[in-house]
Amino acid sequence: MELQLELKSQASSRRLLPGPAKLMVNALMLLFTASCIIPLLWIGYSSLKTQAEFANNILSLPSAPQFGNYLEAIKITNMLQLSWNSARVTLLSVIGITAISFVTGYITARLDFKGKKAMIFYYLFGMLVPIHALLVPIYLLFKNFGLADEWYTLIIPYIAFNLSLPIMLVSSYVVGIPKEIEEAAAIDGLSFSGTMFRIIFPIAVPVLTTVAILQFFSCWNEFSFALVLLKDESLRTVPLGMSYFKSQHSTNYPQLMAGMVLSMLPVTLVYFTFSSRIIAGVMSGAVKG
Amino acid sequence: MKKRAFMLGMMTAATTVLGACGSEANEGAAAESGSTITITLMHRYQDSNIGKSPEDTAVLDGLKRFRADYPNVEVIEEQLQNEDYSIKAQALAAADDMPDVFIVPGSWMTNFVDNEIALPLNAELDKRTEWRDGYRAGTLDAGTREGQVYGIPIAAGPTHLIYYNADMFAEAGYSQFPATWQELMDAGGKLAEKGVNLFSYGDKSKGYAMSSWISALTDRISGPEWTESILTGGGAKFTDKGFVQAIGIMSDLAKAGYLNKDLNSVDSDTMVNYYFEGRSAAFVSGIWSAMNVVNNAPAEITDATRVAVFPGVDGGLGNPLSSSGGAGVYYSVNAGVQAGEKLDAIMTMLDYMTGSGSAKLMAEVGGFPAFDPGAFDTAKLHPVALAAYEASAAADATKIFDLWFDASIVEVINTGIQGVMAGSSTPEQLAQETQKAYETFLANP
């Protein structure tokens, strides 16, 4: 028993840093953590202040919580409508992204064909072009094809612009799956698409979950396309709604923050529900990539 | 092969369904309204700001009245927040797909006129002389090119006013706002002893210095002729004494420590908050800050707040009471709209939104309309808002540089002034850089 303990402590002292350095690293990590958490807490309690309170001292705690800010925020932004629009667009986009990136990622990982490199480069290129450079041409395209200002308008660019990273992730994940599994399936007479959907798909679920969750955030928070491609106010999404609290020369911060808390709720919910999967998925993609 | 045919079929079906959705919706909208004229309108006024912002309140009230009086005209309106509007309008303008009526900031006007996006309105305004002549002197200028009016102004807020805490100045021994720069610097010293900044200052979103300080200060020293000469290429230089001295005054205030240290890294909201917190005795801003003081400052600060303008400068050529001002944004009409019933309805709508009825309401709730409202009900107006209104009405509006100078010059000054205020460059250096940009601009207009 004692020997075991000694061995353990030896092992840990070999693995870990000496005392002061450990303290430093921990302090640094705590600082990083705080820098992420404090703004959220600040938004949370500031959303309960009056505008005058906020103007007088941006850091102080609310003297009497103003839950009315939330009611006001829901009323001003028509939050239910915004959330419904966002949810519909996001959900359909994420399904599209996951499906397309799975098939494309699998094919680029397993098949060799002419122009494969060009295709991979083409998808990579999507990560390099800033969206703002494309706003005008995309707007023109949508306008001329009569696709602008419809409930499904945003789904198209959201899928297209969120494919690059998922394809890379899926592809690198599939490369890590032993080929023998597919060979066995082939010997048993399973078709190519059968192998893809019935054998590989279940194995790739972790990375697809990661893809779905990451792209959920990206679609939920997207702003530029939603701004330019939509005219009809009843189609607006949550990020657009946040601007209702700003006027030309002043901003109602407490109400804006109440709105932000409301808009963050679904995302936070998704994140906390799936946080272990997100980390697992990203790690699996990273190690084998 | 079969599969491929199936996929093709699916895609065609999907496209047809989607297409059908689209056309159905459009037809539905047109049929329901039963209107004869449809106007599309995109602007940066929002229902959520009614009661908070005088401009939003007055313009949207005008639109509401128009809709009630003209049920045969359908206005399809898109409301956007300020910065969102800029992004979207630029994208739509680039795609040549602007709505019938839209907002154009003064600094975009040349571009919109040159690219034939905005319609010249003289012929229409000549039919409505009473309305046209009701606008305050100079407010149509930044929307006018070569004698043709392309934009209808909305508000004409002066961009330079000083809001100061009379109690703090009284404690420092001043019964009113210092009348000379020497006196002001002395006051700065006395306030600094008490740990209070003379002015709070926030130039994070570049442009504050130019619109609230430099335009008015330069005019105090050089007078409006210098500005005209710069605009017409008449020989004036940025290295002339007036511009350098104006920047020098600002630099001196920063160097003496009479402004907050984080002057380049806080925005104007924070600047105003510093004043509310009692960390500064005054701040320089436009008339729009009046309602902010009234609505959001602690009661004792609101009660102590008075309004002034910069002191005159010894030997200055400009009016010592002037403030930089004029209309900043305009309503323009799409160049594609033909003269006739529709244009007529548009002009009537703009009269409702910016003309006498709207102007009276804007003044009553604390704004400064471009259209002169004449006498209006001041009963509901807070003394601070009234003081700001009166100071504005008394001030000669001189040109706001950022609305008039070419964007390349504006950018050099906006960036350079931050260096000067931070102490990393001198007023002379900034003047030379600006002059260089100006000469480049003159050489390739």
XYZ file of C-alpha atoms in Angstrom:
734
model
C 0.000 0.000 0.000
C 2.694 2.412 1.048
C 4.811 1.436 -1.883
C 1.906 2.054 -4.163
C 1.356 5.511 -2.731
C 5.010 6.339 -3.086
C 4.992 5.197 -6.664
C 1.926 7.315 -7.336
C 3.443 10.426 -5.848
C 6.635 9.835 -7.756
C 4.686 9.452 -10.919
C 2.704 12.601 -10.318
C 5.752 14.648 -9.402
C 7.437 13.485 -12.576
C 4.440 14.275 -14.686
C 3.457 17.592 -13.219
C 5.268 20.871 -12.880
C 6.922 22.052 -9.655
C 4.806 24.000 -7.128
C 5.241 27.665 -8.148
C 5.041 26.927 -11.854
C 1.897 24.906 -11.257
C 0.402 27.840 -9.414
C 1.262 30.158 -12.275
C -0.285 27.879 -14.878
C -3.396 27.460 -12.770
C -3.682 31.193 -12.197
C -3.361 31.775 -15.937
C -6.051 29.199 -16.640
C -8.292 30.743 -14.008
C -7.814 34.118 -15.676
C -8.810 32.653 -19.035
C -11.847 31.025 -17.475
C -12.825 34.248 -15.776
C -12.476 36.194 -19.005
C -15.090 33.878 -20.541
C -17.464 33.655 -17.617
C -17.457 37.197 -16.252
C -18.908 38.811 -19.398
C -21.754 36.291 -19.302
C -22.470 36.986 -15.642
C -22.234 40.691 -16.373
C -24.755 40.416 -19.204
C -26.981 38.369 -16.924
C -27.201 40.811 -14.046
C -26.985 43.942 -16.189
C -30.126 42.800 -17.984
C -31.954 43.377 -14.697
C -30.913 47.028 -14.287
C -32.692 50.187 -15.340
C -31.105 52.169 -18.126
C -30.220 55.005 -15.736
C -28.597 52.558 -13.321
C -26.571 51.106 -16.151
C -25.498 54.547 -17.336
C -24.382 55.605 -13.866
C -22.266 52.579 -13.197
C -21.860 49.873 -15.750
C -20.482 47.353 -13.253
C -22.751 47.736 -10.244
C -25.363 45.168 -9.294
C -29.025 46.020 -9.897
C -30.667 47.659 -6.876
C -34.039 46.150 -7.695
C -34.213 43.493 -10.430
C -36.129 44.757 -13.446
C -37.701 41.641 -14.907
C -39.762 44.005 -17.003
C -36.724 44.304 -19.290
C -37.371 40.762 -20.446
C -41.040 41.380 -21.141
C -40.086 44.574 -22.971
C -37.414 42.736 -24.955
C -39.846 40.020 -25.985
C -42.392 42.631 -26.995
C -39.981 44.900 -28.882
C -38.305 42.171 -30.879
C -41.272 39.839 -31.261
C -38.902 37.227 -29.883
C -41.171 34.244 -30.511
C -41.355 34.990 -34.213
C -37.597 35.593 -34.411
C -36.829 32.376 -32.549
C -39.175 30.365 -34.729
C -37.536 31.763 -37.884
C -34.066 31.102 -36.542
C -34.956 27.606 -35.383
C -36.501 26.629 -38.715
C -33.599 27.970 -40.780
C -30.961 26.580 -38.440
C -32.468 23.128 -38.126
C -32.924 22.600 -41.850
C -29.479 24.016 -42.589
C -27.815 21.761 -40.046
C -29.551 18.693 -41.491
C -28.405 19.718 -44.957
C -24.841 20.416 -43.848
C -24.544 17.132 -41.967
C -25.915 15.065 -44.834
C -23.834 16.693 -47.556
C -20.638 16.809 -45.514
C -21.008 13.135 -44.591
C -21.375 11.982 -48.182
C -18.691 14.339 -49.537
C -16.328 13.671 -46.674
C -16.689 9.911 -47.112
C -16.105 10.072 -50.835
C -13.024 12.291 -50.556
C -11.625 10.005 -47.858
C -12.198 6.687 -49.628
C -12.319 7.172 -53.360
C -9.626 8.232 -55.784
C -10.800 10.020 -58.850
C -9.665 12.635 -61.295
C -9.984 16.151 -59.933
C -10.210 15.046 -56.311
C -7.458 17.420 -55.253
C -9.119 20.270 -57.101
C -12.369 19.436 -55.360
C -10.772 19.430 -51.913
C -9.069 22.701 -52.714
C -12.375 24.104 -53.880
C -13.979 23.286 -50.545
C -10.976 24.659 -48.665
C -11.278 27.843 -50.650
C -14.683 28.365 -49.091
C -12.966 28.968 -45.760
C -10.711 31.630 -47.225
C -13.182 33.965 -48.904
C -14.638 36.545 -46.530
C -18.421 36.592 -46.635
C -18.580 40.350 -47.009
C -16.860 40.149 -50.369
C -19.660 37.893 -51.580
C -22.684 39.732 -50.225
C -23.393 41.735 -53.371
C -22.961 38.941 -55.956
C -24.992 36.557 -53.785
C -27.701 39.143 -53.341
C -27.867 39.647 -57.121
C -27.987 35.916 -57.713
C -30.828 35.409 -55.244
C -32.701 38.427 -56.489
C -32.522 37.368 -60.133
C -33.547 33.801 -59.415
C -36.417 34.979 -57.233
C -34.966 33.252 -54.202
C -34.561 36.339 -51.993
C -36.956 37.155 -49.177
C -38.514 33.726 -48.737
C -38.639 31.558 -45.635
C -36.100 29.149 -47.162
C -33.770 31.846 -48.521
C -31.177 31.637 -45.767
C -30.939 27.875 -45.773
C -29.169 27.869 -49.136
C -26.154 30.066 -48.241
C -26.007 28.641 -44.731
C -25.495 25.153 -46.124
C -23.106 26.296 -48.831
C -20.910 28.442 -46.618
C -20.757 26.028 -43.717
C -19.576 22.990 -45.675
C -15.800 23.499 -45.727
C -14.932 22.651 -42.153
C -17.427 19.748 -41.778
C -16.118 18.071 -44.929
C -12.560 18.254 -43.604
C -13.669 16.905 -40.234
C -15.662 13.994 -41.662
C -12.972 13.161 -44.190
C -10.216 12.979 -41.595
C -12.456 10.920 -39.323
C -13.331 8.419 -42.030
C -9.647 8.005 -42.921
C -9.179 6.730 -39.365
C -11.811 3.990 -39.740
C -10.160 0.654 -40.697
C -10.767 -0.185 -44.344
C -11.227 -3.830 -43.406
C -14.725 -3.109 -42.127
C -15.797 -1.935 -45.556
C -14.011 -4.806 -47.249
C -15.922 -7.240 -45.052
C -19.156 -5.524 -45.994
C -18.237 -5.715 -49.674
C -17.520 -9.431 -49.394
C -20.962 -9.892 -47.852
C -22.383 -8.180 -50.926
C -23.282 -4.740 -49.575
C -23.383 -1.970 -52.189
C -21.294 1.190 -52.030
C -24.108 3.342 -50.721
C -25.191 0.532 -48.411
C -21.711 0.475 -46.886
C -21.695 4.210 -46.582
C -25.051 4.553 -44.828
C -25.375 1.274 -42.939
C -21.801 0.619 -41.859
C -19.857 3.888 -41.835
C -22.646 6.237 -40.840
C -23.167 4.691 -37.371
C -19.407 4.722 -36.800
C -19.182 8.385 -37.850
C -21.954 9.549 -35.536
C -19.536 11.244 -33.086
C -17.973 13.458 -35.732
C -21.358 14.169 -37.316
C -22.650 15.266 -33.928
C -19.733 17.667 -33.662
C -20.422 18.969 -37.141
C -24.088 19.437 -36.365
C -23.458 21.264 -33.110
C -20.713 23.545 -34.434
C -22.744 24.489 -37.485
C -25.810 24.968 -35.309
C -23.966 27.803 -33.562
C -22.719 29.256 -36.783
C -26.183 29.279 -38.397
C -27.976 30.513 -35.304
C -25.625 33.482 -34.982
C -25.271 34.375 -38.665
C -25.966 38.003 -39.398
C -24.756 39.329 -42.764
C -26.787 37.117 -45.111
C -29.855 37.473 -42.932
C -29.505 41.240 -43.143
C -28.998 41.525 -46.877
C -31.164 38.723 -48.263
C -34.305 39.384 -46.219
C -36.640 42.343 -46.529
C -39.771 41.010 -44.899
C -39.655 41.768 -41.182
C -41.662 38.653 -40.375
C -38.771 36.517 -41.683
C -36.025 38.095 -39.592
C -33.837 35.938 -37.406
C -32.652 36.422 -33.828
C -29.331 38.244 -34.516
C -31.191 40.877 -36.556
C -33.599 41.411 -33.677
C -30.802 42.580 -31.405
C -30.570 45.829 -33.340
C -34.044 46.887 -32.219
C -32.475 48.153 -29.009
C -30.157 50.594 -30.717
C -31.067 53.962 -32.071
C -28.783 56.336 -33.893
C -27.347 57.996 -30.818
C -28.141 55.753 -27.902
C -28.570 52.134 -26.958
C -30.822 50.651 -24.319
C -28.201 48.307 -22.909
C -30.190 46.551 -20.165
C -32.942 45.672 -22.640
C -30.382 44.679 -25.252
C -28.781 42.395 -22.710
C -32.139 40.911 -21.781
C -32.606 40.222 -25.479
C -29.151 38.690 -25.674
C -29.846 36.392 -22.739
C -33.036 35.240 -24.451
C -31.239 34.715 -27.748
C -28.459 32.779 -26.041
C -30.833 30.392 -24.250
C -31.333 27.865 -27.052
C -27.642 27.870 -27.933
C -26.616 27.425 -24.317
C -29.110 24.630 -23.947
C -27.717 22.839 -26.971
C -24.171 23.390 -25.785
C -24.646 22.070 -22.274
C -26.662 19.102 -23.471
C -23.978 18.067 -25.913
C -20.800 19.567 -24.477
C -19.118 16.214 -23.814
C -19.886 15.114 -27.364
C -18.568 18.341 -28.849
C -15.229 17.899 -27.127
C -15.041 14.189 -27.926
C -15.891 14.808 -31.547
C -13.402 17.603 -32.063
C -10.670 15.582 -30.394
C -11.335 12.508 -32.525
C -11.192 14.599 -35.654
C -8.041 16.353 -34.539
C -5.984 13.365 -33.445
C -6.608 11.327 -36.538
C -6.462 14.209 -38.982
C -29.389 5.292 -64.458
C -32.799 4.933 -62.877
C -31.511 6.543 -59.705
C -30.154 9.488 -61.585
C -33.465 10.030 -63.312
C -35.200 9.839 -59.959
C -32.850 12.449 -58.426
C -33.391 14.756 -61.394
C -37.111 14.363 -61.005
C -36.921 15.157 -57.297
C -34.881 18.259 -57.925
C -37.244 19.523 -60.584
C -40.195 18.892 -58.296
C -38.500 20.699 -55.431
C -37.708 23.701 -57.609
C -41.276 23.871 -58.839
C -42.664 23.725 -55.308
C -40.273 26.396 -54.086
C -41.009 28.559 -57.092
C -44.724 28.227 -56.522
C -44.363 29.302 -52.880
C -42.604 32.435 -54.004
C -45.052 33.637 -56.617
C -48.071 32.800 -54.481
C -46.841 34.928 -51.602
C -46.207 37.924 -53.834
C -49.556 37.753 -55.543
C -51.281 37.374 -52.207
C -49.706 40.528 -50.838
C -50.682 42.607 -53.845
C -54.227 41.298 -53.989
C -54.982 41.807 -50.299
C -53.990 45.457 -50.144
C -56.118 46.424 -53.112
C -54.040 49.578 -53.477
C -53.285 51.464 -56.612
C -49.803 52.697 -55.699
C -47.067 50.792 -53.908
C -44.041 52.569 -52.451
C -41.075 50.666 -51.068
C -39.254 52.471 -48.297
C -36.079 51.555 -46.451
C -34.854 53.714 -43.605
C -33.077 53.712 -40.322
C -35.941 54.653 -38.042
C -37.472 51.941 -35.899
C -40.764 51.526 -34.068
C -38.832 50.343 -31.035
C -37.261 53.816 -30.723
C -40.532 55.737 -30.650
C -40.561 57.823 -27.497
C -36.819 57.416 -27.053
C -35.397 59.098 -30.117
C -36.989 62.344 -31.339
C -36.179 61.595 -34.994
C -37.681 58.109 -34.955
C -40.729 59.392 -33.094
C -41.434 62.248 -35.508
C -40.662 60.493 -38.806
C -42.657 57.366 -37.984
C -45.550 59.471 -36.735
C -45.516 61.278 -40.083
C -45.590 57.951 -41.903
C -48.485 56.775 -39.775
C -50.457 59.917 -40.575
C -49.683 59.495 -44.266
C -50.898 55.915 -44.254
C -54.132 56.969 -42.557
C -54.757 59.850 -44.972
C -53.847 57.910 -48.130
C -55.261 54.408 -47.788
C -54.860 53.874 -51.539
C -51.076 54.042 -51.209
C -49.379 50.979 -49.835
C -46.030 51.669 -48.201
C -43.836 48.580 -47.876
C -41.463 49.649 -45.188
C -38.200 48.159 -44.017
C -36.807 49.481 -40.761
C -33.157 48.929 -39.972
C -30.778 50.040 -37.297
C -28.139 52.595 -38.227
C -25.092 50.431 -38.937
C -27.202 47.611 -40.367
C -28.720 50.134 -42.725
C -25.287 51.206 -43.955
C -24.261 47.638 -44.747
C -27.488 46.751 -46.500
C -27.885 50.013 -48.403
C -24.371 49.749 -49.785
C -24.990 46.175 -50.902
C -28.297 47.096 -52.539
C -26.798 50.175 -54.174
C -23.970 48.076 -55.592
C -26.567 45.655 -56.935
C -28.573 48.611 -58.319
C -31.629 47.461 -56.420
C -32.501 50.280 -54.049
C -36.127 50.699 -52.934
C -38.200 53.686 -54.106
C -37.326 55.808 -51.092
C -34.219 55.441 -48.955
C -31.878 57.252 -46.600
C -28.613 58.723 -47.872
C -26.020 60.080 -45.429
C -24.547 63.355 -46.708
C -21.143 61.790 -47.223
C -22.594 59.237 -49.682
C -24.501 61.801 -51.692
C -21.828 62.513 -54.318
C -21.468 58.818 -54.986
C -25.227 58.288 -55.258
C -25.619 61.273 -57.577
C -22.664 60.312 -59.785
C -23.962 56.775 -60.157
C -27.476 58.010 -60.912
C -29.050 56.193 -58.005
C -30.819 59.254 -56.594
C -33.434 61.248 -58.498
C -33.105 65.061 -58.867
C -36.085 66.591 -57.093
C -36.097 70.254 -58.135
C -39.055 69.892 -60.490
C -41.147 68.264 -57.766
C -40.076 70.710 -55.073
C -40.902 73.668 -57.336
C -44.522 72.475 -57.264
C -44.424 72.600 -53.467
C -42.612 75.828 -52.717
C -44.151 76.333 -49.280
C -42.767 73.036 -48.082
C -39.381 73.507 -49.798
C -38.843 76.988 -48.352
C -39.648 75.828 -44.838
C -36.295 74.099 -44.356
C -33.710 75.919 -42.279
C -30.986 77.758 -44.157
C -28.227 75.418 -45.262
C -29.969 72.163 -44.401
C -30.587 71.267 -48.041
C -26.954 71.986 -48.996
C -25.334 68.621 -48.357
C -28.119 66.989 -50.360
C -27.719 69.384 -53.296
C -25.357 68.932 -56.247
C -24.952 71.573 -58.939
C -28.166 73.275 -57.942
C -30.243 70.086 -58.026
C -31.731 68.849 -54.769
C -31.281 65.082 -54.393
C -32.139 64.691 -50.742
C -34.821 65.850 -48.306
C -33.260 66.562 -44.899
C -34.751 65.215 -41.691
C -32.925 66.561 -38.652
C -30.336 69.316 -38.539
C -28.684 68.771 -35.235
C -25.616 70.809 -34.421
C -22.786 68.410 -33.799
C -21.017 70.689 -31.360
C -22.506 71.675 -28.023
C -20.938 71.596 -24.568
C -22.970 70.018 -21.806
C -21.488 71.107 -18.496
C -22.162 70.640 -14.817
C -22.811 74.161 -13.508
C -22.391 73.041 -9.882
C -18.886 71.749 -10.525
C -17.861 74.911 -12.334
C -19.393 77.009 -9.517
C -17.317 75.102 -6.965
C -14.245 75.865 -9.045
C -15.191 79.550 -8.984
C -16.971 80.022 -12.304
C -20.494 81.336 -12.327
C -20.828 80.509 -16.029
C -18.970 78.553 -18.649
C -15.469 80.064 -19.207
C -15.550 82.633 -21.982
C -11.926 82.376 -23.150
C -9.609 79.469 -23.763
C -7.212 80.751 -21.102
C -10.027 80.766 -18.560
C -11.071 77.301 -19.699
C -7.554 75.930 -19.225
C -7.437 77.515 -15.750
C -10.761 75.877 -14.936
C -9.294 72.600 -16.159
C -6.439 72.977 -13.663
C -8.770 73.708 -10.773
C -11.006 70.760 -11.621
C -7.978 68.484 -11.986
C -6.977 69.361 -8.399
C -10.315 67.899 -7.334
C -9.677 64.806 -9.402
C -12.261 65.701 -12.040
C -11.594 65.874 -15.773
C -12.622 69.066 -17.531
C -14.106 67.114 -20.456
C -14.754 63.458 -20.943
C -13.853 62.435 -24.464
C -14.517 59.215 -26.393
C -13.209 58.791 -29.931
C -13.183 55.020 -30.233
C -15.545 54.999 -33.190
C -13.391 57.466 -35.141
C -15.271 60.529 -36.287
C -16.256 62.014 -32.943
C -13.295 64.414 -32.884
C -14.032 65.649 -36.364
C -17.762 66.145 -36.000
C -17.927 67.534 -32.476
C -14.587 69.313 -32.079
C -12.470 69.999 -35.152
C -15.201 71.373 -37.433
C -16.380 73.979 -34.935
C -12.910 74.840 -33.577
C -11.337 75.386 -36.993
C -14.234 77.629 -37.939
C -13.735 79.718 -34.775
C -10.212 80.472 -35.947
C -10.285 80.460 -39.750
C -13.870 81.366 -40.475
C -16.157 79.792 -43.069
C -14.178 81.276 -46.001
C -11.297 78.920 -45.289
C -13.620 75.904 -45.422
C -15.130 77.130 -48.702
C -11.650 77.648 -50.120
C -10.669 74.101 -49.190
C -13.847 72.723 -50.763
C -13.444 74.656 -54.005
C -9.680 74.158 -54.208
C -9.252 77.906 -53.750
C -5.769 77.805 -52.282
C -6.412 77.263 -48.576
C -4.191 74.661 -46.954
C -4.561 72.348 -44.005
C -1.158 73.580 -42.882
C -2.668 77.066 -42.476
C -2.661 78.488 -38.987
C -6.336 77.851 -38.184
C -6.399 74.093 -38.624
C -3.069 73.603 -36.834
C -4.176 75.832 -33.965
C -7.496 73.983 -33.609
C -5.743 70.639 -33.361
C -3.241 72.297 -31.014
C -5.992 73.346 -28.608
C -7.248 69.771 -28.439
C -3.733 68.419 -28.037
C -3.061 70.893 -25.196
C -6.152 69.713 -23.324
C -5.016 66.109 -23.626
C -1.418 66.900 -22.686
C -2.472 68.883 -19.632
C -4.427 65.827 -18.453
C -7.793 67.581 -18.545
C -9.378 64.743 -20.524
C -9.819 61.108 -19.520
C -6.702 59.037 -20.222
C -8.597 56.351 -22.177
C -9.849 58.952 -24.663
C -9.187 56.856 -27.780
C -10.465 53.582 -26.418
C -13.914 54.513 -25.111
C -16.934 55.244 -27.270
C -19.223 58.220 -26.918
C -21.685 56.261 -24.758
C -18.937 55.700 -22.198
C -17.854 59.308 -22.524
C -21.334 60.430 -21.518
C -21.401 57.881 -18.697
C -18.198 59.397 -17.278
C -20.038 62.686 -17.077
C -23.021 61.005 -15.408
C -20.689 59.448 -12.863
C -19.224 62.840 -12.026
C -15.797 61.943 -13.360
C -15.871 64.889 -15.741
C -17.354 68.364 -15.474
C -18.426 68.550 -19.107
C -18.539 66.779 -22.433
C -18.732 67.929 -26.016
C -21.389 66.337 -28.196
C -24.251 67.044 -30.554
C -27.824 67.952 -29.723
C -28.708 64.249 -29.618
C -27.074 63.975 -26.200
C -29.615 66.347 -24.648
C -32.309 63.694 -24.351
C -29.738 61.216 -23.089
C -28.909 63.596 -20.221
C -32.600 64.150 -19.529
C -33.558 60.470 -19.569
C -30.550 58.690 -18.148
C -28.444 60.950 -15.949
C -28.854 60.901 -12.156
C -31.295 63.638 -11.114
C -28.641 65.882 -9.538
C -26.544 65.781 -12.719
C -29.527 66.529 -14.958
C -30.506 69.462 -12.758
C -26.995 70.914 -12.834
C -26.468 70.495 -16.577
C -26.274 73.632 -18.746
C -25.450 74.045 -22.405
C -22.697 76.172 -23.981
C -20.466 76.309 -27.059
C -16.675 76.667 -27.350
C -15.225 80.051 -26.356
C -14.146 82.350 -29.173
C -10.504 82.565 -30.168
C -8.469 85.795 -30.057
C -8.281 87.200 -33.548
C -10.538 84.407 -34.827
C -12.276 85.022 -38.163
C -15.342 82.907 -37.481
C -18.468 83.679 -35.474
C -17.621 82.835 -31.863
C -21.170 81.584 -31.348
C -21.266 79.203 -34.245
C -21.581 75.462 -34.053
C -20.911 72.914 -36.736
C -24.167 71.550 -38.022
C -26.546 70.954 -40.851
C -28.495 67.947 -41.926
C -26.565 64.719 -41.791
C -28.888 62.317 -43.549
C -31.438 62.700 -46.311
C -34.345 60.895 -47.880
C -33.659 60.293 -51.556
C -35.884 58.881 -54.258
C -34.812 56.092 -56.596
C -33.708 57.452 -59.967
C -35.896 54.816 -61.600
C -39.143 56.387 -60.360
C -40.936 58.215 -63.205
C -42.679 61.538 -62.737
C -46.384 60.966 -62.212
C -48.837 59.618 -59.678
C -46.295 57.551 -57.806
C -43.656 60.261 -57.493
C -46.405 62.601 -56.391
C -47.383 60.189 -53.613
C -43.730 59.834 -52.604
C -43.260 63.580 -52.280
C -46.431 63.866 -50.207
C -45.172 61.068 -47.985
C -41.832 62.855 -47.504
C -43.677 66.048 -46.621
C -45.591 64.113 -43.951
C -42.393 62.529 -42.634
C -40.123 65.588 -42.569
C -42.309 68.668 -43.116
C -44.084 70.963 -40.689
C -46.188 68.413 -38.780
C -43.269 66.096 -38.203
C -40.921 69.011 -37.382
C -43.201 70.342 -34.657
C -43.407 66.923 -33.040
C -39.642 66.395 -33.317
C -38.963 69.718 -31.566
C -41.520 68.966 -28.868
C -39.835 65.716 -27.947
C -36.325 67.176 -27.905
C -35.025 66.974 -31.472
C -33.798 69.641 -33.842
C -35.669 69.256 -37.135
C -34.292 70.465 -40.461
C -37.691 71.974 -41.232
C -38.202 75.097 -39.133
C -41.176 74.287 -36.881
C -41.646 77.921 -35.859
C -43.284 78.270 -32.455
C -43.962 74.943 -30.780
C -45.173 73.673 -27.460
C -42.169 73.736 -25.128
C -44.161 72.772 -22.051
C -43.139 69.138 -22.103
C -39.511 69.869 -22.895
C -36.940 69.500 -20.126
C -34.832 72.641 -19.452
C -31.684 70.861 -20.682
C -33.350 69.894 -23.943
C -34.760 73.387 -24.330
C -31.335 74.927 -23.675
C -29.795 72.652 -26.285
C -32.546 73.610 -28.731
C -32.049 77.314 -28.100
C -28.269 77.138 -28.319
C -28.688 75.291 -31.599
C -31.174 77.771 -32.991
C -28.896 80.674 -31.996
C -25.759 79.127 -33.463
C -24.670 79.725 -37.028
C -24.410 76.275 -38.520
C -20.978 75.864 -40.062
C -20.021 72.919 -42.180
C -19.360 69.563 -40.532
C -16.113 68.490 -42.176
C -16.902 64.800 -42.338
C -19.993 65.505 -44.429
C -18.178 67.763 -46.875
C -14.560 66.704 -47.239
C -13.642 63.775 -49.433
C -13.600 60.431 -47.620
C -9.835 60.063 -48.177
C -9.148 63.315 -46.295
C -11.671 62.500 -43.585
C -9.944 59.171 -43.002
C -6.517 60.804 -42.605
C -7.829 63.291 -40.050
C -9.896 60.703 -38.167
C -6.914 58.406 -37.800
C -4.324 61.135 -37.281
C -6.207 62.933 -34.517
C -6.043 59.783 -32.401
C -2.255 59.860 -32.654
C -2.166 63.529 -31.696
C -4.477 63.002 -28.719
C -2.396 60.028 -27.591
C 0.715 62.206 -27.817
C 2.453 60.144 -30.489
C 2.347 62.866 -33.152
C 2.040 66.642 -33.274
C -0.650 68.923 -34.696
C 1.862 70.051 -37.346
C 2.474 66.475 -38.468
C -1.268 65.831 -38.745
C -1.700 69.050 -40.740
C 1.035 67.987 -43.146
C -0.392 64.500 -43.616
C -3.839 65.949 -44.230
C -2.452 68.476 -46.689
C -0.714 65.660 -48.546
C -3.966 63.684 -48.800
C -5.734 66.874 -49.901
C -3.187 67.527 -52.663
C -3.493 63.945 -53.876
C -7.247 64.397 -53.950
C -6.969 67.689 -55.847
C -4.634 66.083 -58.378
C -7.010 63.128 -59.014
C -10.504 64.224 -58.101
